[in-house]
Structure formats: C-alpha cells, structure tokens
C-alpha cells in the first residue's frame, strides 16, 4: 500500500493517521478535512471552552512538534469516493488518488426544521459553533435548550454557571433515558432542578417564534417559553451523504465489521460516522463517544494494512463521560440490556453514586457520579467480563 | 525536600497513596514490588492519578484514559499531552520518603487558571 487517504481531520482521523505511522506505514499519507482548523478536541466545546476556562490553543489534539509526515488538505470537502478509480473527489481541487481509505467524517448536529436564518438559534458541534455560542452567552439573558441529552445538559450547566436563566425542554418523559435507562436518567437529569434550572419534560417543540431573532420556543401543548438564545441539542447525524453512489453499504452511517472493514475492499471507517458490528451484542452499533473515536482506529488501520487478514478483537464496552454542574458523570456499557440496577456505593440522592447494571446477574453497564476510582475498577471488570 | 509518605507495609502492591503536598503527589506500589512517586494530578484535567488503574509501570487516568509511565512520567496518548513530574523515592526503615522534584509541574489548564486567580 503506497498511499492512504484519511477523510475527516478530527479525533478519529488523527488517531487513524497516528496508528498508520505507528504500525509501520511509511507511504504517502493524505488527511482531508473540510474544517479550516487543525484537529481539535470537541468535548471542551460544551464545557471549559464554552465557559472560558480553556482557550483555543488548548483544544489542539496534536502534541507540540508532532509530525506525522502527512499532507494536510484542510478546508477541503470530500464529495465522492470512486472505488474503481480509487480516488476521493473534492469540492474544490483535484481528486486524491490512494490505495487505501479511512472514512472518519464524524457527524453533524441535527437542526430543528424551520429554524434556519433565525438569529439567536445555535447548534454545537464545531469550534466555529462554540465561538458563536460563547459570544452570545456572554450577553446573558434567557437560554432555552431544546433536548436534554448530554450536549444539551452540558450547555445548560455551563450557561447556568455563567449566570444565565436556563430552561431545558425534553420531549421524552425522562432525559437521558436512552443512554442511561429511565431510573438513572432521572437521577442524572435531576442535576438541573437541583440548581434551579427549569426542566420541562414530556412535551415536544412545535416551533420557534421571532421575526429576525428568536424570542420564544413554542411547545406542542400550547405553551410558549420566552427565549433570548436557543440551543438545539437534538442529536447528530453521521456525515456519509458524500458516500452515496460509491457502492459502500450505508446503514445508520458506514456499515462496518467488528474490525472497521466496510463493504469495499481497502476502505475502513472509524469514529462517529461508523456503524461497527459489536460481537458481544450480535448487532451493529454506532457509538458517538470520544474514547471509541480514539481507540478503534488502531484496529481499523491494522485491518487496512493487512488487507483484511486480521482477527478482530472484541472491543472494550463503550465509555463516555460528561461534566455537569460540577459533577463528573462516567458511564460504560449498554444500559438497554439491563434487567436490574443496584447502587453499590454512595447514594443517588446525593448525586454521588456508583450503580451497576446487570442482566441475569451479569454486569452489562456501570454508571458513576463523582466516583472516578470505583468507576475505573468497575469499568475494568466490565471489560474483562467478570463481576 | 524530603517528605515522609507512609509505611511500605501499609501500601499493598497494586495500590496508590495520595500525599497531600502542593500540588499533591501519588506514590504507587507496583505488582512487581517497586515504588514510584509522580504528580497526582493528570496533566489533562483535574483528575487524581491515585484513583487510576495501575498496570505494570503505567497508570491509566480514571477520566479519559491517557496512560503515564511511572518511571519517566511520559504520557502515551491523548487527551493528555504533557508528562507528569516524577519524584525520587527512598525507602528507609520500612518508611517511604519522597524527594520532591524541583521542576515546574505540568498542571492542567483548569488548575493553573485557578492558581492564577482566573475563573475556576
Ligand atoms: C460539544 C461536544 C461535546 C462532547 N463531549 C463529549 C464528552 O464529554 N465525552 C465523550 O465521550 N464524547 C463527547 N463528545 C463526542 C466526541 O467529541 C465525538 O465522539 C468525537 O469527536 C468523534 O470524532 P470523529 O473524528 O469521529 O468525528 P468528528 O469529531 O465529528 O470529526 C469529523 C470531521 O470530519 C469532517 N468532515 C465531515 N464531512 C466531511 C467531508 N465530506 N469531507 C471532509 N471532511 C469532512 C468534519 O468537519 C469534522 O471535522 C462531544 C461532542 C461534542 C460535539
Ligand atoms: S483528566 Fe486525565 S486524561 Fe483527561
């Protein structure tokens, strides 16, 4: 393999480029990314960067002086993959020919239909989004966050600390019930009300009102919530539309084997855009967390360099963290598989807890709030498949 | 400066002891019976490495899983980018002493900002 093109220049793309070099690939390495920025870290965008404790320079993912001997095509959007010609088409500029491809185009924030062009309405995925939102939060006022998931909750927490008046609107009866299950979802989202942030659950959003600038969020039950700023945190969609027509199988992102291989030879996919097969669960899963985007490229790159001739390992259970209202939330595994949850340390009411989720007595997930030490141990046991 | 940490007998293999210095230091007793001291605070964010996972001569940060080498302080992979300081360890009469490094610590930005009186 002489040339590898990595499409997507963020965490998963950078991790793939690093793994390529680490695993001995010394050919031409081209990294293509549509943002103008060098790879940066997204988790602080809803936390320390948004609050102003972390500057832009500190978001850099590359170490000082790090040189992967790669060609960086930044500000370059890929518009197609031609598998026969083995090339990536770009919106501007000549196509990039390569023998191997790593798809790492991540995801985009889902927008609220009908909100385009209305000032004061934000989504949060990129550095540019975060800059715009940070500048606006600095003016204070009433913030309405649509969506009580992790990003929405973190924005609410950060804005609350900045002194804004915050309301969170969530369509489901309990926020975070998807990732954490209803019981623990209620405990974690109780952080909002603990701090006097309003939480409106079980009601959908009908639309936004305002002429040029948003002035309220209209709910399906007829209520109207006044707003100076609105953040839409209703999930993300994998960036794979550019692959349509390439012959690659897409199904909730790029469909991959347990080692990152796609339906096309010489093409692997990693990170938020990739729907990997999970051998433990027996089905595919698209995991949108930092640690997966950081770790899985190693396996995918091994697959790519070996021409697909490696045994896929069993991936660690997915892990993510979130920081809200000064509480450190950590979660690993799959809540949906559980038939019981037990609190093993601390107390849910104190928001200081270690909870283990089990199915037929076997641990399938673990949640920690402000329990890094116990959580770390429980997570290792989960990965090792013991209790 | 040489400071007493704890008795070797009180620190089982595979465990860590957090020493309340400024900034805090953690002392690790590896499964092979060696004792090391490094800065306790991860260089990425405010996490205690004594809460981390010790394997061989490496400790994995409990928050975002960067691994630090106890012998050199070097970090293996992001999100942390800077090494932690290492400190000299002396065991005498069953007591563990730590000689604090005189180098400047690599504290995470959130802590540096707090020390500088910036936003917490
Ligand atoms: C605000 C925020 C907070 C988060 N907080 C946490 C957290 O606390 N804990 C946690 O575990 N995870 C968190 N995450 C999730 C984590 O950041 C993601 O899982 C991770 O960034 C995924 O990396 P990726 O490289 O797959 O995708 P991305 O980071 O989305 O990068 C994909 C890159 O590809 C580029 N791209 C897309 N299409 C094209 C194209 N056609 N051509 C060229 N380039 C293209 C994009 O512009 C982007 O730069 C957070 C995410 C956000 C947005
Ligand atoms: S706090 Fe240690 S790796 Fe992030």
Coordinates of C-alpha atoms and ligand atoms in Angstrom, one line a residue:
Chain A
X1 CA 0.0 0.0 0.0
X2 CA 1.7 3.2 -1.2
X3 CA -0.9 5.9 -0.5
X4 CA -3.6 6.2 2.2
X5 CA -6.2 8.9 2.3
X6 CA -7.9 9.7 5.6
X7 CA -11.1 11.6 5.1
X8 CA -12.1 13.6 8.2
X9 CA -9.4 15.5 10.1
X10 CA -10.7 15.3 13.7
X11 CA -10.2 12.8 16.5
X12 CA -10.8 9.6 14.6
X13 CA -8.9 10.8 11.5
X14 CA -5.9 11.9 13.5
X15 CA -5.9 8.7 15.6
X16 CA -6.0 6.7 12.3
X17 CA -3.1 8.8 10.9
X18 CA -1.1 8.1 14.1
X19 CA -1.9 4.4 14.0
X20 CA -0.8 4.2 10.4
X21 CA 2.6 5.5 11.3
X22 CA 2.8 3.5 14.5
X23 CA 2.0 0.3 12.6
X24 CA 4.8 1.0 10.1
X25 CA 3.1 2.6 7.1
X26 CA 5.7 4.8 5.6
X27 CA 4.0 5.7 2.3
X28 CA 2.2 8.8 1.3
X29 CA -0.5 9.9 3.9
X30 CA -3.1 12.5 2.9
X31 CA -5.5 13.8 5.5
X32 CA -8.6 15.6 4.1
X33 CA -10.8 17.7 6.3
X34 CA -13.5 20.3 5.5
X35 CA -12.9 22.5 8.5
X36 CA -10.1 25.0 8.2
X37 CA -8.7 24.0 11.6
X38 CA -6.1 21.5 12.7
X39 CA -7.6 18.7 14.7
X40 CA -9.1 19.9 17.9
X41 CA -10.9 18.4 20.8
X42 CA -14.7 18.7 20.9
X43 CA -15.7 17.7 24.5
X44 CA -14.5 21.0 25.9
X45 CA -16.7 22.9 23.5
X46 CA -19.7 22.4 25.7
X47 CA -17.7 22.7 28.9
X48 CA -14.4 24.6 29.6
X49 CA -14.2 26.3 26.3
X50 CA -17.7 27.5 26.4
X51 CA -17.3 28.8 29.9
X52 CA -14.0 30.5 29.0
X53 CA -11.6 28.4 31.2
X54 CA -9.9 26.9 28.2
X55 CA -8.6 28.8 25.3
X56 CA -8.4 27.7 21.6
X57 CA -4.8 26.7 21.7
X58 CA -5.5 24.2 24.4
X59 CA -8.1 22.4 22.2
X60 CA -5.4 21.2 19.9
X61 CA -5.2 17.4 19.7
X62 CA -1.7 17.3 18.2
X63 CA 1.2 17.4 20.6
X64 CA 3.6 20.3 20.2
X65 CA 6.1 19.5 17.4
X66 CA 4.2 16.3 16.4
X67 CA 4.9 15.5 12.8
X68 CA 3.2 12.6 11.1
X69 CA 4.7 13.4 7.7
X70 CA 1.2 13.7 6.3
X71 CA -0.2 16.1 3.7
X72 CA -3.0 18.0 5.3
X73 CA -5.7 19.2 2.9
X74 CA -7.8 21.4 5.2
X75 CA -10.8 23.4 4.2
X76 CA -11.3 20.6 1.6
X77 CA -14.7 18.9 1.5
X78 CA -14.8 15.4 0.0
X79 CA -17.8 15.0 -2.3
X80 CA -17.4 11.4 -3.5
X81 CA -15.5 8.2 -3.3
X82 CA -14.8 6.5 -6.7
X83 CA -13.8 2.9 -5.8
X84 CA -12.9 1.9 -9.3
X85 CA -10.6 4.8 -9.9
X86 CA -9.5 4.6 -6.2
X87 CA -9.9 8.3 -5.6
X88 CA -11.7 10.8 -3.4
X89 CA -13.3 13.7 -5.2
X90 CA -13.1 17.1 -3.5
X91 CA -15.5 20.1 -3.8
X92 CA -12.6 22.3 -4.8
X93 CA -9.3 21.0 -6.2
X94 CA -8.1 17.9 -7.9
X95 CA -9.1 14.4 -6.7
X96 CA -6.9 12.4 -4.4
X97 CA -5.8 9.0 -5.5
X98 CA -4.9 6.4 -3.0
X99 CA -4.7 2.6 -2.4
X100 CA -6.3 2.7 1.0
X101 CA -9.0 4.9 2.5
X102 CA -10.1 5.7 6.1
X103 CA -13.5 7.2 6.4
X104 CA -13.6 9.4 9.5
X105 CA -16.1 12.1 8.7
X106 CA -17.9 12.1 12.0
X107 CA -21.4 13.6 12.5
X108 CA -23.2 16.9 12.2
X109 CA -25.6 18.3 14.7
X110 CA -29.2 17.8 13.8
X111 CA -31.1 21.1 13.2
X112 CA -34.6 22.0 14.1
X113 CA -36.7 22.2 11.0
X114 CA -37.7 25.8 10.3
X115 CA -35.0 27.4 12.4
X116 CA -32.6 28.3 9.6
X117 CA -31.9 32.0 9.4
X118 CA -33.3 33.0 12.8
X119 CA -30.7 34.8 14.8
X120 CA -30.0 33.5 18.4
X121 CA -30.5 29.9 17.4
X122 CA -27.5 27.6 17.8
X123 CA -26.3 24.1 17.4
X124 CA -23.0 22.9 18.9
X125 CA -20.6 20.6 17.1
X126 CA -17.7 22.6 15.8
X127 CA -15.2 25.2 17.1
X128 CA -17.0 27.9 15.0
X129 CA -20.3 26.9 16.6
X130 CA -18.8 27.1 20.0
X131 CA -17.2 30.5 19.4
X132 CA -20.6 31.9 18.2
X133 CA -22.4 30.5 21.2
X134 CA -19.8 31.6 23.7
X135 CA -20.0 35.2 22.4
X136 CA -23.8 35.1 22.6
X137 CA -23.9 33.6 26.1
X138 CA -21.6 36.4 27.3
X139 CA -24.5 38.8 26.8
X140 CA -26.6 36.9 29.3
X141 CA -30.4 36.5 29.2
X142 CA -32.8 33.7 28.9
X143 CA -31.5 30.5 27.4
X144 CA -33.7 27.7 26.3
X145 CA -32.0 24.4 25.5
X146 CA -34.0 22.0 23.3
X147 CA -33.0 18.5 24.1
X148 CA -32.0 17.1 27.5
X149 CA -29.2 14.8 26.2
X150 CA -25.6 15.1 27.1
X151 CA -24.7 18.1 24.9
X152 CA -27.9 19.9 25.9
X153 CA -27.3 19.2 29.6
X154 CA -23.7 20.4 29.5
X155 CA -24.6 23.6 27.7
X156 CA -27.3 24.2 30.3
X157 CA -24.9 23.6 33.1
X158 CA -22.2 25.8 31.6
X159 CA -24.7 28.6 30.9
X160 CA -26.1 28.3 34.4
X161 CA -22.6 28.8 35.8
X162 CA -22.3 31.9 33.6
X163 CA -25.4 33.3 35.3
X164 CA -28.0 32.8 32.6
X165 CA -31.6 32.0 33.2
X166 CA -31.9 28.4 31.8
X167 CA -34.7 26.2 30.7
X168 CA -34.3 22.7 29.2
X169 CA -37.1 21.2 27.1
X170 CA -37.1 17.5 26.6
X171 CA -39.7 15.6 24.5
X172 CA -39.2 12.3 26.4
X173 CA -40.7 11.8 29.9
X174 CA -37.1 11.5 31.3
X175 CA -34.0 12.9 29.8
X176 CA -31.1 10.5 29.2
X177 CA -33.4 7.5 29.4
X178 CA -31.9 6.3 26.1
X179 CA -28.2 6.0 27.2
X180 CA -28.8 5.6 31.0
X181 CA -32.2 4.0 31.3
X182 CA -35.2 5.7 32.9
X183 CA -34.1 5.4 36.6
X184 CA -30.6 6.7 36.3
X185 CA -31.6 9.1 33.6
X186 CA -33.9 10.7 36.1
X187 CA -31.2 10.8 38.8
X188 CA -28.6 12.5 36.4
X189 CA -31.1 14.9 35.0
X190 CA -32.1 15.8 38.5
X191 CA -29.0 17.9 38.5
X192 CA -30.9 20.5 36.5
X193 CA -33.6 21.0 39.1
X194 CA -31.1 20.8 41.9
X195 CA -29.6 24.0 40.6
X196 CA -32.8 25.8 39.8
X197 CA -32.6 25.2 36.1
X198 CA -36.2 24.6 34.7
X199 CA -36.7 21.2 33.2
X200 CA -39.8 20.7 31.0
X201 CA -40.2 17.0 30.1
X202 CA -42.7 15.0 28.0
X203 CA -43.5 17.9 25.7
X204 CA -42.4 18.4 22.2
X205 CA -41.3 21.6 20.5
X206 CA -43.7 22.9 17.8
X207 CA -41.5 25.7 16.6
X208 CA -39.8 28.9 17.3
X209 CA -41.2 32.4 17.2
X210 CA -39.5 35.6 16.3
X211 CA -39.1 37.8 13.3
X212 CA -35.3 38.0 12.6
X213 CA -34.3 36.9 16.1
X214 CA -35.8 34.2 18.2
X215 CA -38.0 35.4 21.0
X216 CA -39.7 32.2 22.2
X217 CA -39.9 28.4 21.9
X218 CA -43.4 27.2 21.2
X219 CA -44.4 23.9 22.8
X220 CA -46.8 21.4 21.4
X221 CA -49.1 21.8 24.4
X222 CA -49.6 25.4 23.5
X223 CA -47.2 26.9 26.0
X224 CA -44.6 29.5 24.9
X225 CA -41.2 29.8 26.6
X226 CA -39.6 33.2 26.2
X227 CA -36.0 33.0 25.0
X228 CA -33.1 35.3 24.0
X229 CA -30.9 32.4 23.0
X230 CA -31.9 28.9 21.9
X231 CA -29.6 25.9 21.7
X232 CA -30.8 22.9 19.7
X233 CA -29.3 19.7 21.1
X234 CA -31.3 17.0 19.5
X235 CA -28.7 14.6 18.4
X236 CA -26.3 14.2 15.5
X237 CA -26.4 12.6 12.0
X238 CA -23.5 10.7 10.5
X239 CA -21.8 12.6 7.7
X240 CA -22.0 10.0 5.0
X241 CA -24.1 11.6 2.3
X242 CA -20.9 12.2 0.3
X243 CA -20.5 8.4 0.0
X244 CA -23.8 7.8 -1.7
X245 CA -23.4 6.2 -5.1
X246 CA -19.9 4.9 -4.2
X247 CA -21.2 1.4 -3.7
X248 CA -20.3 1.4 0.0
X249 CA -23.1 0.0 2.2
X250 CA -24.6 2.7 4.4
X251 CA -27.0 1.9 7.2
X252 CA -27.1 4.4 10.0
X253 CA -23.6 5.5 9.0
X254 CA -21.0 3.4 7.2
X255 CA -21.7 -0.3 7.9
X256 CA -18.6 -2.0 9.2
X257 CA -17.4 -5.3 10.5
X258 CA -16.0 -5.7 14.1
X259 CA -12.6 -4.6 12.8
X260 CA -13.8 -1.5 10.9
X261 CA -13.8 -3.1 7.4
X262 CA -16.6 -1.7 5.1
X263 CA -18.3 -3.4 2.2
X264 CA -15.5 -2.1 -0.1
X265 CA -12.0 -3.6 -0.2
X266 CA -9.3 -1.2 1.0
X267 CA -11.8 1.1 2.8
X268 CA -12.3 1.2 6.6
X269 CA -14.4 3.6 8.7
X270 CA -14.0 4.9 12.2
X271 CA -15.5 7.3 14.7
X272 CA -18.9 8.8 14.9
X273 CA -19.7 8.1 11.2
X274 CA -19.1 4.3 11.5
X275 CA -21.6 1.7 12.5
X276 CA -19.4 -1.1 13.8
X277 CA -20.5 -4.7 14.4
X278 CA -20.5 -5.5 18.1
X279 CA -19.7 -9.2 18.6
X280 CA -20.9 -9.2 22.2
X281 CA -24.3 -7.8 21.3
X282 CA -24.6 -9.6 18.0
X283 CA -25.6 -6.5 16.1
X284 CA -24.3 -3.2 14.7
X285 CA -23.8 -0.1 16.9
X286 CA -22.9 3.4 16.0
X287 CA -21.1 4.8 19.1
X288 CA -20.7 8.6 19.3
X289 CA -18.1 8.9 22.0
X290 CA -14.6 10.2 22.3
X291 CA -12.9 7.0 23.5
X292 CA -14.2 4.9 20.6
X293 CA -13.1 7.5 18.1
X294 CA -9.7 7.5 19.8
X295 CA -9.2 3.7 20.2
X296 CA -10.9 2.0 17.3
X297 CA -8.7 3.4 14.5
X298 CA -5.9 1.2 15.8
X299 CA -7.9 -1.9 14.8
X300 CA -9.2 -0.4 11.6
X301 CA -5.8 0.5 10.5
X302 CA -4.5 -3.0 11.2
X303 CA -7.3 -4.3 9.1
X304 CA -6.4 -1.9 6.3
X305 CA -2.7 -2.6 6.3
X306 CA -3.2 -6.4 6.5
X307 CA -5.6 -6.3 3.5
X308 CA -8.4 -7.5 5.8
X309 CA -6.5 -10.5 7.1
X310 CA -6.6 -9.9 10.9
X311 CA -8.8 -11.4 13.5
X312 CA -10.9 -8.6 15.0
X313 CA -10.6 -8.3 18.8
X314 CA -13.6 -7.8 21.0
X315 CA -13.9 -4.0 21.5
X316 CA -14.0 -2.6 25.0
X317 CA -17.5 -1.7 26.1
X318 CA -18.3 1.9 25.0
X319 CA -17.3 4.5 27.6
X320 CA -18.2 8.2 27.9
X321 CA -18.0 10.9 30.4
X322 CA -19.9 14.2 30.9
X323 CA -19.3 17.1 33.3
X324 CA -22.4 18.8 34.5
X325 CA -22.9 21.3 37.4
X326 CA -19.5 20.3 38.8
X327 CA -20.4 16.6 38.9
X328 CA -18.4 14.1 37.0
X329 CA -20.5 11.6 35.2
X330 CA -19.0 8.4 33.7
X331 CA -20.7 5.6 32.0
X332 CA -19.6 2.3 30.3
X333 CA -21.5 -0.5 28.7
X334 CA -25.1 -0.8 27.4
X335 CA -28.0 0.3 29.7
X336 CA -30.7 -1.2 27.4
X337 CA -29.5 -4.7 28.1
X338 CA -30.0 -4.5 31.9
X339 CA -32.8 -6.1 33.9
X340 CA -31.7 -4.7 37.2
X341 CA -29.7 -1.7 38.6
X342 CA -28.1 -1.7 42.0
X343 CA -26.5 1.2 43.8
X344 CA -23.1 -0.2 45.0
X345 CA -21.7 2.9 46.6
X346 CA -22.9 6.4 47.6
X347 CA -26.5 7.4 47.2
X348 CA -28.4 8.5 44.1
X349 CA -30.0 11.4 46.0
X350 CA -26.5 12.8 46.8
X351 CA -25.5 12.6 43.1
X352 CA -22.6 10.7 44.3
X353 CA -23.1 7.2 43.3
X354 CA -21.8 4.0 41.7
X355 CA -24.5 2.0 40.0
X356 CA -24.1 -1.4 38.3
X357 CA -26.5 -2.5 35.7
X358 CA -26.9 -6.3 35.3
X359 CA -28.7 -8.8 33.1
X360 CA -29.2 -12.3 34.6
X361 CA -26.8 -11.2 37.4
X362 CA -24.0 -10.4 34.9
X363 CA -22.9 -6.7 34.8
X364 CA -23.6 -5.0 31.4
X365 CA -23.1 -1.4 32.3
X366 CA -21.8 0.9 35.1
X367 CA -22.6 4.5 36.0
X368 CA -20.5 6.7 38.2
X369 CA -21.2 10.2 39.5
X370 CA -18.2 11.7 41.3
X371 CA -16.8 8.2 41.8
X372 CA -13.8 8.0 39.5
X373 CA -11.9 5.4 41.5
X374 CA -14.7 2.9 42.0
X375 CA -15.9 3.6 38.4
X376 CA -12.5 2.8 37.0
X377 CA -12.4 -0.5 38.7
X378 CA -16.0 -1.4 37.8
X379 CA -15.3 -0.5 34.2
X380 CA -12.2 -2.7 34.0
X381 CA -14.3 -5.6 35.4
X382 CA -16.9 -5.0 32.8
X383 CA -14.4 -5.1 30.0
X384 CA -12.9 -8.3 31.4
X385 CA -16.4 -9.8 31.6
X386 CA -16.2 -10.6 35.3
X387 CA -18.2 -9.3 38.2
Chain B
X1 CA 12.6 18.5 50.0
X2 CA 12.2 15.0 51.6
X3 CA 8.8 14.1 52.9
X4 CA 7.6 11.0 54.7
X5 CA 4.7 9.4 52.8
X6 CA 3.6 6.2 54.6
X7 CA 4.9 2.9 55.7
X8 CA 5.7 0.4 53.0
X9 CA 3.8 -2.2 54.9
X10 CA 0.6 0.0 54.7
X11 CA 0.7 0.3 51.0
X12 CA -0.1 -3.1 49.4
X13 CA 1.1 -3.9 45.9
X14 CA -1.2 -2.6 43.2
X15 CA -2.2 0.3 45.4
X16 CA -1.6 4.0 45.5
X17 CA -1.2 6.5 48.3
X18 CA -2.0 10.2 47.8
X19 CA 0.4 12.5 49.5
X20 CA -1.1 15.9 50.5
X21 CA 1.7 18.0 49.1
X22 CA 1.2 21.1 47.0
X23 CA 0.5 20.1 44.3
X24 CA -0.4 16.6 45.5
X25 CA 1.9 13.6 44.8
X26 CA 0.9 10.0 44.5
X27 CA 3.0 7.0 45.5
X28 CA 2.5 3.7 43.7
X29 CA 3.5 0.3 44.8
X30 CA 3.6 -1.9 41.7
X31 CA 2.7 -5.5 41.4
X32 CA 6.4 -6.2 41.0
X33 CA 7.1 -4.5 44.3
X34 CA 8.7 -1.3 43.0
X35 CA 7.7 2.1 44.5
X36 CA 7.3 5.2 42.4
X37 CA 6.1 8.8 43.0
X38 CA 4.6 11.1 40.4
X39 CA 2.5 14.2 40.5
X40 CA -1.0 13.1 41.4
X41 CA -2.9 15.5 39.1
X42 CA -3.3 14.4 35.5
X43 CA -1.9 17.0 33.1
X44 CA -5.1 17.0 31.0
X45 CA -7.7 17.8 33.6
X46 CA -8.4 17.8 37.3
X47 CA -8.2 14.0 38.0
X48 CA -6.3 12.2 40.6
X49 CA -3.9 9.5 39.2
X50 CA -4.0 7.7 42.5
X51 CA -7.6 6.9 41.5
X52 CA -6.4 5.4 38.2
X53 CA -5.6 1.9 37.1
X54 CA -2.2 0.6 37.8
X55 CA -0.8 -2.0 35.3
X56 CA 2.9 -2.8 35.3
X57 CA 4.7 0.5 35.4
X58 CA 1.8 2.5 33.9
X59 CA -1.1 4.2 35.4
X60 CA -4.3 4.9 33.4
X61 CA -6.0 8.2 34.2
X62 CA -9.5 7.4 35.6
X63 CA -11.2 10.1 33.4
X64 CA -10.0 9.9 29.8
X65 CA -7.6 7.0 29.9
X66 CA -4.3 8.6 29.0
X67 CA -1.5 6.4 30.4
X68 CA 1.5 7.7 32.3
X69 CA 4.8 5.8 32.7
X70 CA 5.7 5.8 36.4
X71 CA 9.4 5.7 35.7
X72 CA 9.6 8.6 33.3
X73 CA 6.3 10.5 33.7
X74 CA 5.8 10.2 29.9
X75 CA 2.3 10.1 28.6
X76 CA 1.4 7.6 25.9
X77 CA -1.6 9.1 24.1
X78 CA -4.1 11.9 24.1
X79 CA -6.0 13.6 25.5
X80 CA -3.1 14.4 27.9
X81 CA -0.2 15.8 26.0
X82 CA 2.3 16.7 28.7
X83 CA 4.2 14.3 31.0
X84 CA 3.8 14.4 34.8
X85 CA 6.8 15.1 37.1
X86 CA 8.4 12.1 38.7
X87 CA 9.9 12.3 42.2
X88 CA 12.6 10.3 43.8
X89 CA 11.5 7.7 46.3
X90 CA 13.6 6.5 49.2
X91 CA 12.6 3.6 51.5
X92 CA 14.3 3.6 54.8
X93 CA 13.4 1.6 57.9
X94 CA 10.2 0.5 56.3
X95 CA 9.1 4.1 55.7
X96 CA 8.6 5.6 52.2
X97 CA 10.0 9.1 51.7
X98 CA 9.6 11.2 48.6
X99 CA 12.1 13.8 47.5
X100 CA 10.1 16.4 45.6
X101 CA 11.2 17.4 42.2
X102 CA 12.3 21.0 41.8
X103 CA 11.0 21.2 38.2
X104 CA 7.8 23.1 37.4
X105 CA 4.8 20.9 37.5
X106 CA 2.6 20.4 34.3
X107 CA -0.7 21.2 35.9
X108 CA -3.9 21.1 33.7
X109 CA -5.1 24.5 32.4
X110 CA -8.2 24.5 34.8
X111 CA -5.9 24.2 37.8
X112 CA -3.3 26.7 36.6
X113 CA -6.1 29.2 35.9
X114 CA -7.4 28.7 39.4
X115 CA -4.0 29.1 41.0
X116 CA -3.5 32.3 38.9
X117 CA -6.8 33.6 40.3
X118 CA -8.7 33.1 37.0
X119 CA -12.1 31.6 36.6
X120 CA -12.5 28.3 38.4
Ligands
LIG1 C1 -19.9 19.7 22.1 C2 -19.5 18.2 22.2 C3 -19.1 17.7 23.5 C4 -18.8 16.4 23.6 N1 -18.5 15.9 24.8 C5 -18.1 14.6 24.9 C6 -17.8 14.0 26.2 O1 -17.9 14.7 27.2 N2 -17.5 12.7 26.3 C7 -17.4 11.9 25.2 O2 -17.1 10.7 25.3 N3 -17.7 12.4 24.0 C8 -18.1 13.7 23.8 N4 -18.3 14.2 22.6 C9 -18.3 13.3 21.4 C10 -16.9 13.3 20.7 O3 -16.4 14.6 20.6 C11 -17.0 12.6 19.4 O4 -17.4 11.2 19.6 C12 -15.8 12.7 18.6 O5 -15.5 14.0 18.2 C13 -15.9 11.8 17.3 O6 -14.8 12.0 16.5 P1 -14.8 11.8 14.9 O7 -13.4 12.1 14.4 O8 -15.4 10.5 14.6 O9 -15.9 12.9 14.4 P2 -15.8 14.5 14.4 O10 -15.2 15.0 15.6 O11 -17.3 14.9 14.1 O12 -14.9 14.8 13.1 C14 -15.3 14.6 11.8 C15 -14.6 15.6 11.0 O13 -14.8 15.3 9.6 C16 -15.1 16.5 8.9 N5 -15.9 16.2 7.7 C17 -17.2 15.8 7.7 N6 -17.6 15.6 6.4 C18 -16.5 15.8 5.6 C19 -16.3 15.7 4.2 N7 -17.3 15.3 3.3 N8 -15.1 16.0 3.7 C20 -14.0 16.3 4.6 N9 -14.2 16.4 5.9 C21 -15.4 16.1 6.4 C22 -15.9 17.3 9.9 O14 -15.9 18.7 9.5 C23 -15.1 17.0 11.2 O15 -14.0 17.9 11.3 C24 -18.7 15.5 22.4 C25 -19.0 16.1 21.2 C26 -19.4 17.4 21.1 C27 -19.8 18.0 19.7
LIG2 S1 -8.1 14.1 33.1 FE1 -6.6 12.6 32.7 S2 -6.8 12.1 30.6 FE2 -8.2 13.6 31.0

